[in-house]
Amino acid sequence: AAVDPRVLALAAQVAEGGEQDIPLLLLKLKGILNSASLGSEESKKIKQDIYNYDLTQYCMLVLRQDHSRLHGGWATAVRLAEILSHCCVGLEVKEDPEEFYKKFLPSAIDNLLFLGRRLQARFIRVIKDEEKQDFLHWFRTVTDAICWLLGGHVHLAVCVLQNDHFLQSLMTDNVETAIIMMSVLDNILRVNSSVLLQVDEEALHSVLDELVYKLSSTTNPVIGNAATKLLLLVAKFCKQLVKLLTTRYKGLKRLLSKQWTGKGFDRDLSQLLDLLYVEQSNGKGEMQRQHQAACVIQAMWRGFQTRKRLKRLPQAVTTLQRSFRAKREQELQHLKKQKEDEALKLQIQLQRQRAMRLFHERQLALLEIIHASQVDKYMEEMEEKSALTIQRFWRGHRARRNFHQQRQSLKEYKAAVVIQRAVCKFLEKRRRRRPLSPWKDPKGLTDEQRLALQQKVDDYIKLHPASQMSEEMSKELHMQAQEKLAQFLLRSRLDQRAAQRRETLLAQVNTDVELLMNAPGLAETTEKDLDVFMSRSIPVATKARQSHNTMLKYTRWPWWKKLGDEFMEDDVIPDDALNAELGTLFIGGRK
């Protein structure tokens, strides 16, 4: 079938347009969709072409962008959300339907919920009434688009309830947005009544917890009416969840009857309470049966345990008597030992007191006998004896303590000595028992082996004869080597002299350049400055003096430093002398 030319032209414009122009171009889809009646074949054909040319994907991606930078802002994003919802409802994808139903539609519903969450947050934050009304209107429009999309694709209800953006939008304290989100939840339950049984347990508990929380935390009758209707729908459509409501929220019936009676929705409230009471009565009967069964099991178990305990009673009594007698005997021994210790302490204390009394009496008797002038001397002697006695006892105590501490190490040391002595004796006996090996002369070559080896040596000499040279040829070769060596040395000396002359000229040029650069201006020139440029006698004299000193040093060298002089000319100066001579010429320049 032919493609709608309007869709084709719009797809080309979107492909060629910039990022900022794409949202405005996509708004043209609204007119294209409104040109055909809803549900007609032409409308289905247009939606199919829009999906095939990825215009719906563009709409879905724009919902994730920063809408403050778009032309038209949030209004453009809301209109694109409506367009995306209308494009997806009534669309029948024949090529790769799995991608459309399992990937594209869940992504679209996630982007719509994300846009709704952002609009809700902006509505809560803004202060001006006009902006609040705009954001509330846009939020309601997006939720209507979500409901429209759910009406066309019922299986998306599970994705919505398990989506984090939906749960975050539902968990709000704002009255206006909370009512809108509960209306969306009401629409989901009416479209797919068994959706709560299909979602996971965490999402189900989150939704029910939020509804019960709204009933317990607010006194607004609108919020209470909406939450009560939702719980009534849950109880009617999903009978399995009534038991969850009664067991998870045990104070729910009391909360509904006391806080929300007479608020204008008593009919729905009474129906919900009836369902909860019926489930509670059924649960009570079941609980009574379970309680009776538990009582029977416990009675049987207690009887079994009692009979088992009675069988073990004689053995337990014997064990108890034995342990009691052992404990009593232990306590008696402890008391006896304690009494003996106390008697010993008392006896020692009495002996000490008696000894001290005798000592003092003896001292008094001695003091009466001794002359008054000898008392101090006697007291000093007694103190010295007492000190010696104390020191003797202390040294004995310390020696005994050290001995007890070192007893284990001494024992280990003695054991190690005994073991080493035994090992040494064992090794010595073993060494004595081992017989000495007789001396064996190395094997020599036999006559046949010696002849064969001599034959191999002779053959090798024949194959590789040594090169021989006569005495005349050796002398001639020596003379040629001497001549070539002399030529090489002479040529190297000449090259060195030429290089040295070049370096001398360069040094002179550098000196002249430095003199010219450091020369004063014409207005400040004196006769001395002119003499420097007109006469070079001072540098020449300095050079001649240094060269003379260098030659004198060379003549005083020992003989072993002049071994190479036979290859020199008379006017050739040694390298060291030339280096010293050149060193004096670098007045300015490189050195």
Coordinates of C-alpha atoms in Angstrom, one line a residue:
A1 CA 0.0 0.0 0.0
A2 CA 1.1 3.6 -0.7
V3 CA 2.5 5.6 2.1
D4 CA 0.6 8.7 3.2
P5 CA 2.5 11.6 1.6
R6 CA 2.0 13.8 4.6
V7 CA 3.7 11.2 6.8
L8 CA 6.5 10.8 4.3
A9 CA 7.1 14.5 4.0
L10 CA 7.1 14.9 7.8
A11 CA 9.6 12.0 8.2
A12 CA 11.9 13.7 5.7
Q13 CA 11.7 17.0 7.6
V14 CA 12.4 15.4 10.9
A15 CA 15.4 13.5 9.5
E16 CA 16.9 16.7 8.0
G17 CA 15.9 19.1 10.8
G18 CA 17.9 20.1 13.8
E19 CA 17.4 18.9 17.4
Q20 CA 15.5 22.0 18.4
D21 CA 13.1 21.8 15.4
I22 CA 12.1 18.1 15.9
P23 CA 9.5 18.7 18.7
L24 CA 7.7 21.4 16.7
L25 CA 7.7 19.2 13.5
L26 CA 6.3 16.3 15.5
L27 CA 3.3 18.4 16.6
K28 CA 2.1 18.2 13.0
L29 CA 1.2 14.6 13.7
K30 CA -1.9 15.8 15.6
G31 CA -3.4 17.2 12.4
I32 CA -2.6 14.1 10.5
L33 CA -4.2 11.9 13.1
N34 CA -7.3 14.1 13.3
S35 CA -7.9 14.0 9.6
A36 CA -9.1 10.4 9.8
S37 CA -12.0 9.1 11.9
L38 CA -11.1 7.1 15.0
G39 CA -11.1 3.4 14.4
S40 CA -11.3 3.6 10.6
E41 CA -9.0 1.8 8.3
E42 CA -7.4 5.0 7.2
S43 CA -6.5 5.9 10.8
K44 CA -4.9 2.5 11.3
K45 CA -3.0 2.9 8.0
I46 CA -1.7 6.4 9.1
K47 CA -0.6 5.0 12.5
Q48 CA 1.2 2.2 10.8
D49 CA 3.1 4.6 8.6
I50 CA 4.0 6.8 11.5
Y51 CA 5.4 3.8 13.4
N52 CA 7.3 2.4 10.4
Y53 CA 9.0 5.8 9.8
D54 CA 10.1 5.9 13.5
L55 CA 8.1 9.1 14.3
T56 CA 6.7 7.5 17.4
Q57 CA 10.2 6.7 18.6
Y58 CA 11.1 10.4 18.1
C59 CA 8.1 11.4 20.2
M60 CA 9.1 8.9 23.0
L61 CA 12.7 10.2 23.0
V62 CA 11.6 13.9 23.2
L63 CA 9.7 13.1 26.4
R64 CA 13.1 12.4 28.2
Q65 CA 14.7 15.7 27.1
D66 CA 15.1 19.0 29.1
H67 CA 11.8 20.6 28.2
S68 CA 12.9 24.1 29.4
R69 CA 15.0 24.3 26.2
L70 CA 12.2 23.3 23.9
H71 CA 10.0 25.7 21.9
G72 CA 6.8 25.8 23.9
G73 CA 8.4 24.2 27.0
W74 CA 6.2 21.8 29.0
A75 CA 3.2 22.4 26.8
T76 CA 5.0 20.9 23.8
A77 CA 6.0 17.8 25.8
V78 CA 2.4 17.3 27.0
R79 CA 1.0 17.5 23.5
L80 CA 3.7 15.0 22.3
A81 CA 2.6 12.7 25.1
E82 CA -1.0 12.8 23.8
I83 CA 0.2 12.2 20.3
L84 CA 2.3 9.2 21.4
S85 CA -0.7 7.7 23.3
H86 CA -3.0 8.1 20.3
C87 CA -0.5 6.7 17.9
C88 CA 0.0 3.5 20.0
V89 CA -3.8 2.8 20.5
G90 CA -5.3 1.0 17.6
L91 CA -1.9 0.2 16.0
E92 CA -1.5 -3.3 14.7
V93 CA 2.1 -4.2 14.0
K94 CA 2.5 -7.1 11.6
E95 CA 6.3 -7.1 11.3
D96 CA 8.2 -8.0 14.5
P97 CA 5.2 -7.6 16.9
E98 CA 7.3 -8.9 19.8
E99 CA 9.5 -5.8 19.7
F100 CA 6.5 -3.5 19.7
Y101 CA 4.6 -5.2 22.5
K102 CA 7.5 -6.1 24.8
K103 CA 10.0 -3.3 24.2
F104 CA 8.4 -0.2 22.6
L105 CA 5.2 -0.1 24.6
P106 CA 6.9 -0.6 28.1
S107 CA 9.4 2.1 27.2
A108 CA 6.6 4.5 26.1
I109 CA 4.6 4.0 29.3
D110 CA 7.8 4.5 31.3
N111 CA 8.5 7.8 29.5
L112 CA 4.9 9.0 30.1
L113 CA 5.2 8.2 33.8
F114 CA 8.5 9.9 34.0
L115 CA 7.0 13.1 32.4
G116 CA 4.1 12.9 34.8
R117 CA 6.4 12.6 37.8
R118 CA 8.4 15.7 36.7
L119 CA 5.2 17.7 36.1
Q120 CA 4.0 16.7 39.6
A121 CA 7.3 17.8 41.2
R122 CA 7.1 21.2 39.3
F123 CA 3.5 21.7 40.4
I124 CA 4.4 21.1 44.1
R125 CA 7.4 23.5 43.9
V126 CA 5.9 26.5 42.1
I127 CA 4.3 29.4 44.0
K128 CA 2.3 31.4 41.5
D129 CA -1.4 30.3 41.1
E130 CA -1.3 30.6 37.3
E131 CA 1.7 28.4 37.0
K132 CA 0.1 25.9 39.4
Q133 CA -3.0 25.7 37.3
D134 CA -1.0 25.2 34.2
F135 CA 1.1 22.4 35.7
L136 CA -2.0 20.7 37.2
H137 CA -3.7 20.8 33.8
W138 CA -0.7 19.3 32.1
F139 CA -0.3 16.6 34.8
R140 CA -4.0 15.7 34.3
T141 CA -3.5 15.6 30.5
V142 CA -0.5 13.2 30.8
T143 CA -2.4 10.9 33.2
D144 CA -5.3 10.9 30.7
A145 CA -2.9 9.8 28.0
I146 CA -1.6 7.0 30.2
C147 CA -5.2 5.8 30.8
W148 CA -6.0 6.0 27.1
L149 CA -2.9 3.9 26.4
L150 CA -3.9 1.4 29.1
G151 CA -7.3 1.1 27.5
G152 CA -5.8 0.1 24.2
H153 CA -3.2 -2.3 25.7
V154 CA -4.4 -3.9 28.9
H155 CA -1.3 -5.9 29.5
L156 CA 0.6 -2.6 30.3
A157 CA -1.2 -2.4 33.7
V158 CA 1.4 -4.7 35.2
C159 CA 4.2 -2.5 33.9
V160 CA 2.5 0.6 35.4
L161 CA 2.0 -0.8 38.9
Q162 CA 5.6 -2.1 39.0
N163 CA 7.0 1.2 37.7
D164 CA 9.0 3.3 40.3
H165 CA 7.7 6.6 38.8
F166 CA 4.1 5.5 39.3
L167 CA 4.7 4.5 43.0
Q168 CA 6.6 7.8 43.6
S169 CA 3.8 9.8 42.1
L170 CA 1.2 7.9 44.2
M171 CA 3.2 8.5 47.4
T172 CA 2.5 12.2 47.7
D173 CA 1.0 14.4 50.3
N174 CA -0.4 16.9 47.8
V175 CA -4.2 16.6 47.6
E176 CA -4.8 17.5 43.9
T177 CA -2.1 15.2 42.4
A178 CA -3.0 12.4 44.9
I179 CA -6.6 12.4 43.7
I180 CA -5.5 12.3 40.1
M181 CA -3.1 9.4 40.8
M182 CA -5.8 7.4 42.6
S183 CA -8.1 8.0 39.7
V184 CA -5.4 6.4 37.5
L185 CA -5.2 3.5 39.8
D186 CA -9.0 3.2 39.8
N187 CA -8.9 3.1 35.9
I188 CA -6.2 0.4 36.0
L189 CA -8.3 -1.8 38.3
R190 CA -11.4 -1.4 36.2
V191 CA -9.5 -2.1 32.9
N192 CA -7.7 -5.2 34.3
S193 CA -9.4 -6.5 37.5
S194 CA -6.8 -9.2 38.1
V195 CA -3.7 -7.0 37.7
L196 CA -2.9 -7.0 41.5
L197 CA -2.5 -10.8 41.3
Q198 CA -0.1 -10.5 38.5
V199 CA 2.4 -8.0 40.0
D200 CA 5.1 -9.0 42.4
E201 CA 4.5 -8.9 46.1
E202 CA 6.7 -5.8 46.8
A203 CA 4.7 -3.6 44.4
L204 CA 1.4 -5.0 45.7
H205 CA 2.4 -4.2 49.3
S206 CA 3.6 -0.7 48.3
V207 CA 0.2 0.2 46.7
L208 CA -1.9 -1.2 49.6
D209 CA 0.4 0.4 52.2
E210 CA 0.0 3.8 50.5
L211 CA -3.8 3.5 50.4
V212 CA -4.0 2.6 54.1
Y213 CA -1.5 5.3 55.0
K214 CA -3.7 7.9 53.3
L215 CA -6.7 6.8 55.3
S216 CA -4.8 7.0 58.5
S217 CA -2.8 10.2 57.9
T218 CA -5.5 12.6 56.5
T219 CA -8.9 13.9 57.4
N220 CA -9.7 15.1 53.9
P221 CA -13.0 13.4 52.8
V222 CA -12.0 13.5 49.1
I223 CA -8.8 11.5 49.8
G224 CA -10.7 9.1 52.2
N225 CA -13.5 8.5 49.6
A226 CA -11.0 7.8 46.8
A227 CA -8.9 5.4 49.0
T228 CA -12.0 3.6 50.3
K229 CA -13.3 3.1 46.8
L230 CA -10.0 1.7 45.7
L231 CA -9.9 -0.7 48.6
L232 CA -13.5 -1.7 47.9
L233 CA -12.5 -2.5 44.2
V234 CA -9.5 -4.5 45.4
A235 CA -11.7 -6.5 47.8
K236 CA -14.4 -7.1 45.1
F237 CA -12.3 -8.0 42.1
C238 CA -9.6 -9.9 44.0
K239 CA -11.1 -12.1 46.7
Q240 CA -7.7 -13.5 47.6
L241 CA -6.5 -10.0 48.7
V242 CA -9.3 -9.6 51.4
K243 CA -7.4 -12.0 53.6
L244 CA -4.2 -10.0 53.0
L245 CA -6.0 -6.8 54.1
T246 CA -7.3 -8.4 57.3
T247 CA -4.0 -10.0 58.3
R248 CA -1.6 -7.3 57.2
Y249 CA -3.7 -4.3 58.5
K250 CA -5.3 -5.5 61.7
G251 CA -6.5 -2.1 62.8
L252 CA -8.1 -1.2 59.4
K253 CA -11.7 -2.0 60.4
R254 CA -11.5 0.1 63.5
L255 CA -9.9 2.9 61.6
L256 CA -12.6 2.9 58.9
S257 CA -15.5 2.7 61.4
K258 CA -14.3 5.4 63.8
Q259 CA -12.6 7.9 61.6
W260 CA -14.6 7.8 58.3
T261 CA -18.1 7.1 59.3
G262 CA -20.5 9.9 58.4
K263 CA -18.1 11.6 55.9
G264 CA -20.5 11.2 52.8
F265 CA -19.5 7.8 51.5
D266 CA -21.0 5.5 54.0
R267 CA -22.4 3.2 51.4
D268 CA -18.9 2.2 50.0
L269 CA -17.5 2.2 53.5
S270 CA -20.2 -0.2 54.8
Q271 CA -19.6 -2.6 51.8
L272 CA -15.9 -2.6 52.5
L273 CA -16.4 -3.3 56.3
D274 CA -18.9 -6.1 55.5
L275 CA -16.3 -7.8 53.3
L276 CA -13.6 -7.4 55.9
Y277 CA -15.9 -8.8 58.7
V278 CA -16.9 -11.8 56.6
E279 CA -13.3 -12.6 55.9
Q280 CA -12.5 -12.2 59.6
S281 CA -15.3 -14.5 60.6
N282 CA -14.2 -17.1 58.1
G283 CA -10.6 -16.6 59.4
K284 CA -11.8 -17.0 63.0
G285 CA -13.4 -20.4 62.2
E286 CA -10.3 -21.5 60.4
M287 CA -8.2 -20.2 63.3
Q288 CA -10.4 -22.1 65.8
R289 CA -9.8 -25.3 63.9
Q290 CA -6.1 -24.7 63.7
H291 CA -6.1 -23.8 67.5
Q292 CA -7.8 -27.1 68.3
A293 CA -5.4 -29.1 66.1
A294 CA -2.5 -27.3 67.8
C295 CA -3.9 -28.2 71.2
V296 CA -4.2 -31.8 70.3
I297 CA -0.6 -31.9 69.0
Q298 CA 0.7 -30.2 72.0
A299 CA -1.1 -32.6 74.4
M300 CA 0.3 -35.6 72.6
W301 CA 3.7 -34.2 72.7
R302 CA 3.6 -33.3 76.4
G303 CA 2.3 -36.8 77.2
F304 CA 5.2 -38.3 75.2
Q305 CA 7.7 -36.1 77.0
T306 CA 6.3 -36.9 80.4
R307 CA 6.4 -40.7 79.8
K308 CA 9.9 -40.4 78.6
R309 CA 10.9 -38.3 81.6
L310 CA 9.3 -40.9 84.0
K311 CA 11.3 -43.7 82.4
R312 CA 14.5 -41.8 83.0
L313 CA 13.6 -40.7 86.6
P314 CA 15.5 -43.5 88.5
Q315 CA 18.7 -42.9 86.6
A316 CA 18.3 -39.1 87.1
V317 CA 17.8 -39.5 90.8
T318 CA 20.9 -41.6 91.1
T319 CA 22.9 -39.1 89.1
L320 CA 21.5 -36.3 91.2
Q321 CA 22.4 -38.0 94.5
R322 CA 25.9 -38.7 93.2
S323 CA 26.5 -35.1 92.2
F324 CA 25.1 -33.9 95.5
R325 CA 27.4 -36.1 97.6
A326 CA 30.4 -35.1 95.5
K327 CA 29.5 -31.4 95.9
R328 CA 29.0 -31.8 99.6
E329 CA 32.3 -33.7 100.0
Q330 CA 34.0 -30.9 98.0
E331 CA 32.5 -28.2 100.2
L332 CA 33.6 -30.1 103.4
Q333 CA 37.1 -30.5 102.2
H334 CA 37.2 -26.8 101.3
L335 CA 36.0 -25.9 104.8
K336 CA 38.5 -28.2 106.5
K337 CA 41.3 -26.7 104.4
Q338 CA 40.2 -23.2 105.2
K339 CA 40.1 -24.0 109.0
E340 CA 43.6 -25.5 108.8
D341 CA 44.9 -22.5 106.9
E342 CA 43.4 -20.1 109.5
A343 CA 44.9 -22.2 112.4
L344 CA 48.3 -22.2 110.7
K345 CA 48.1 -18.4 110.2
L346 CA 47.2 -17.9 113.8
Q347 CA 50.0 -20.2 115.0
I348 CA 52.6 -18.4 112.8
Q349 CA 51.3 -15.1 114.1
L350 CA 51.6 -16.3 117.7
Q351 CA 55.1 -17.6 117.1
R352 CA 56.2 -14.3 115.6
Q353 CA 54.7 -12.3 118.5
R354 CA 56.5 -14.7 121.0
A355 CA 59.8 -14.3 119.1
M356 CA 59.5 -10.5 119.0
R357 CA 58.8 -10.5 122.7
L358 CA 61.8 -12.6 123.5
F359 CA 64.0 -10.5 121.2
H360 CA 62.9 -7.3 122.9
E361 CA 63.4 -8.8 126.4
R362 CA 66.9 -10.0 125.4
Q363 CA 67.7 -6.5 124.1
L364 CA 66.5 -4.9 127.3
A365 CA 68.6 -7.3 129.4
L366 CA 71.7 -6.6 127.3
L367 CA 71.1 -2.9 127.5
E368 CA 71.1 -3.1 131.3
I369 CA 74.4 -5.0 131.4
I370 CA 76.2 -2.9 128.8
H371 CA 77.8 0.4 129.9
A372 CA 76.1 3.6 128.7
S373 CA 79.1 4.6 126.6
Q374 CA 78.9 1.2 124.6
V375 CA 75.2 1.4 123.8
D376 CA 75.7 3.2 120.4
K377 CA 78.4 0.8 119.3
Y378 CA 76.2 -2.1 120.3
M379 CA 73.2 -0.7 118.4
E380 CA 75.4 -0.3 115.2
E381 CA 76.6 -3.9 115.5
M382 CA 73.0 -5.1 115.9
E383 CA 71.9 -3.1 112.9
E384 CA 74.8 -4.4 110.8
K385 CA 73.9 -8.0 111.8
S386 CA 70.3 -7.4 111.0
A387 CA 71.1 -6.0 107.6
L388 CA 73.4 -8.9 106.8
T389 CA 70.7 -11.3 107.9
I390 CA 68.1 -9.6 105.7
Q391 CA 70.5 -9.6 102.8
R392 CA 71.3 -13.3 103.3
F393 CA 67.7 -14.2 103.3
W394 CA 67.0 -12.0 100.2
R395 CA 69.9 -13.5 98.3
G396 CA 68.7 -17.0 99.1
H397 CA 65.2 -16.2 98.1
R398 CA 66.4 -14.6 94.8
A399 CA 68.7 -17.6 94.1
R400 CA 65.9 -20.1 94.7
R401 CA 63.5 -18.1 92.5
N402 CA 66.1 -17.9 89.7
F403 CA 66.8 -21.6 90.0
H404 CA 63.1 -22.4 89.7
Q405 CA 62.8 -20.2 86.7
Q406 CA 65.9 -21.7 85.0
R407 CA 65.1 -25.3 85.9
Q408 CA 63.3 -25.9 82.7
S409 CA 66.1 -24.3 80.5
L410 CA 68.7 -26.3 82.5
K411 CA 66.8 -29.5 82.0
E412 CA 66.6 -28.7 78.2
Y413 CA 70.3 -27.9 78.1
K414 CA 71.2 -31.2 79.8
A415 CA 68.9 -33.1 77.5
A416 CA 70.5 -31.5 74.4
V417 CA 74.0 -32.4 75.8
V418 CA 73.0 -36.0 76.3
I419 CA 71.5 -36.2 72.8
Q420 CA 74.5 -34.6 71.2
R421 CA 76.9 -37.0 73.1
A422 CA 74.9 -40.0 72.0
V423 CA 74.9 -38.8 68.4
C424 CA 78.6 -38.2 68.4
K425 CA 79.2 -41.7 69.8
F426 CA 77.0 -43.2 67.1
L427 CA 78.7 -41.4 64.3
E428 CA 82.2 -42.3 65.7
K429 CA 81.2 -46.0 65.8
R430 CA 79.8 -45.9 62.3
R431 CA 83.0 -44.2 61.0
R432 CA 85.1 -46.9 62.5
R433 CA 83.1 -49.8 61.1
R434 CA 83.3 -48.4 57.5
P435 CA 86.1 -50.1 55.6
L436 CA 88.7 -48.0 53.7
S437 CA 88.5 -48.3 49.9
P438 CA 91.8 -49.5 48.3
W439 CA 93.7 -47.1 46.0
K440 CA 93.0 -47.7 42.3
D441 CA 95.5 -46.6 39.7
P442 CA 94.1 -44.8 36.7
K443 CA 93.8 -47.0 33.6
G444 CA 96.6 -46.3 31.0
L445 CA 96.5 -46.6 27.2
T446 CA 97.3 -49.9 25.6
D447 CA 99.8 -50.1 22.8
E448 CA 97.1 -50.5 20.2
Q449 CA 95.3 -47.4 21.4
R450 CA 98.5 -45.4 21.6
L451 CA 99.3 -46.3 17.9
A452 CA 95.8 -45.4 16.7
L453 CA 96.0 -42.0 18.5
Q454 CA 99.4 -41.3 16.9
Q455 CA 98.1 -42.2 13.5
K456 CA 95.2 -39.6 13.9
V457 CA 97.7 -36.9 14.9
D458 CA 99.8 -37.5 11.9
D459 CA 96.8 -37.5 9.5
Y460 CA 95.7 -34.1 11.0
I461 CA 99.1 -32.6 10.5
K462 CA 99.2 -33.7 6.9
L463 CA 95.8 -32.2 6.2
H464 CA 96.6 -28.9 7.9
P465 CA 100.3 -28.1 7.3
A466 CA 101.7 -25.0 9.0
S467 CA 102.6 -21.9 6.9
Q468 CA 106.3 -21.3 6.6
M469 CA 108.1 -18.0 5.7
S470 CA 111.8 -17.4 5.0
E471 CA 113.9 -14.9 6.9
E472 CA 114.2 -12.5 3.8
M473 CA 110.4 -12.4 3.4
S474 CA 110.0 -11.7 7.1
K475 CA 112.4 -8.7 7.0
E476 CA 110.8 -7.3 3.8
L477 CA 107.4 -7.5 5.4
H478 CA 108.7 -5.8 8.5
M479 CA 110.2 -2.9 6.5
Q480 CA 106.9 -2.4 4.6
A481 CA 105.0 -2.3 7.9
Q482 CA 107.5 0.3 9.3
E483 CA 107.2 2.5 6.2
K484 CA 103.4 2.5 6.2
L485 CA 103.4 3.3 10.0
A486 CA 105.8 6.2 9.5
Q487 CA 103.7 7.6 6.6
F488 CA 100.5 7.3 8.7
L489 CA 102.1 9.1 11.7
L490 CA 103.5 11.8 9.5
R491 CA 100.1 12.4 7.8
S492 CA 98.3 12.5 11.1
R493 CA 100.8 15.1 12.4
L494 CA 100.3 17.3 9.4
D495 CA 96.5 17.0 9.7
Q496 CA 96.7 17.9 13.4
R497 CA 98.9 21.0 12.7
A498 CA 96.4 22.2 10.0
A499 CA 93.5 21.8 12.4
Q500 CA 95.3 23.6 15.1
R501 CA 96.1 26.5 12.7
R502 CA 92.4 26.8 11.9
E503 CA 91.5 26.8 15.5
T504 CA 94.1 29.5 16.1
L505 CA 92.6 31.7 13.3
L506 CA 89.1 31.2 14.7
A507 CA 90.4 32.2 18.2
Q508 CA 91.9 35.3 16.8
V509 CA 88.7 36.2 15.0
N510 CA 86.7 35.7 18.1
T511 CA 89.1 37.9 20.0
D512 CA 88.8 40.7 17.5
V513 CA 85.0 40.4 17.6
E514 CA 84.9 40.6 21.3
L515 CA 87.2 43.7 21.2
L516 CA 84.9 45.4 18.7
M517 CA 81.8 44.6 20.7
N518 CA 83.3 45.9 24.0
A519 CA 84.8 49.0 22.3
P520 CA 83.4 52.4 23.4
G521 CA 81.7 54.9 21.2
L522 CA 83.5 57.4 19.0
A523 CA 82.7 60.2 21.4
E524 CA 84.4 58.4 24.3
T525 CA 87.4 56.9 22.4
T526 CA 90.9 57.6 23.8
E527 CA 94.4 57.0 22.5
K528 CA 94.8 53.8 24.5
D529 CA 91.7 52.3 22.8
L530 CA 93.2 53.2 19.4
D531 CA 96.5 51.4 20.4
V532 CA 94.6 48.3 21.2
F533 CA 93.3 48.1 17.6
M534 CA 96.4 49.4 15.8
S535 CA 99.0 47.2 17.6
R536 CA 98.9 43.5 18.5
S537 CA 102.3 43.5 20.2
I538 CA 100.8 42.6 23.7
P539 CA 99.0 39.4 22.6
V540 CA 102.0 38.4 20.4
A541 CA 104.5 38.9 23.2
T542 CA 102.3 36.9 25.6
K543 CA 102.0 34.0 23.0
A544 CA 105.8 34.0 22.4
R545 CA 106.5 33.8 26.1
Q546 CA 104.1 30.9 26.7
S547 CA 105.5 29.0 23.6
H548 CA 109.0 29.4 24.9
N549 CA 108.0 28.0 28.3
T550 CA 106.3 25.1 26.6
M551 CA 109.4 24.2 24.6
L552 CA 111.5 24.4 27.7
K553 CA 109.2 22.0 29.5
Y554 CA 109.4 19.6 26.5
T555 CA 113.1 19.5 26.5
R556 CA 113.2 18.6 30.2
W557 CA 111.0 15.5 29.7
P558 CA 112.5 12.1 30.5
W559 CA 113.6 9.8 27.7
W560 CA 110.6 7.5 28.0
K561 CA 108.2 10.3 27.0
K562 CA 110.2 10.9 23.8
L563 CA 110.1 7.4 22.3
G564 CA 108.1 8.5 19.3
D565 CA 110.4 11.4 18.3
E566 CA 112.1 9.5 15.5
F567 CA 108.9 10.0 13.4
M568 CA 108.7 13.8 14.2
E569 CA 110.1 16.7 12.2
D570 CA 112.2 19.2 13.9
D571 CA 109.6 22.0 14.0
V572 CA 106.7 19.7 15.2
I573 CA 105.6 20.5 18.7
P574 CA 104.1 17.8 20.9
D575 CA 100.3 17.6 21.4
D576 CA 100.3 18.6 25.0
A577 CA 102.5 21.6 24.3
L578 CA 100.2 22.6 21.4
N579 CA 97.1 22.2 23.6
A580 CA 98.7 24.4 26.3
E581 CA 99.7 26.9 23.6
L582 CA 96.2 27.0 22.1
G583 CA 94.7 27.3 25.5
T584 CA 96.4 30.7 25.9
L585 CA 95.0 32.1 22.6
F586 CA 91.3 31.7 23.6
I587 CA 91.1 35.2 24.9
G588 CA 87.4 35.5 23.8
G589 CA 85.2 33.2 21.9
R590 CA 84.5 29.6 22.4
K591 CA 86.7 28.9 25.5

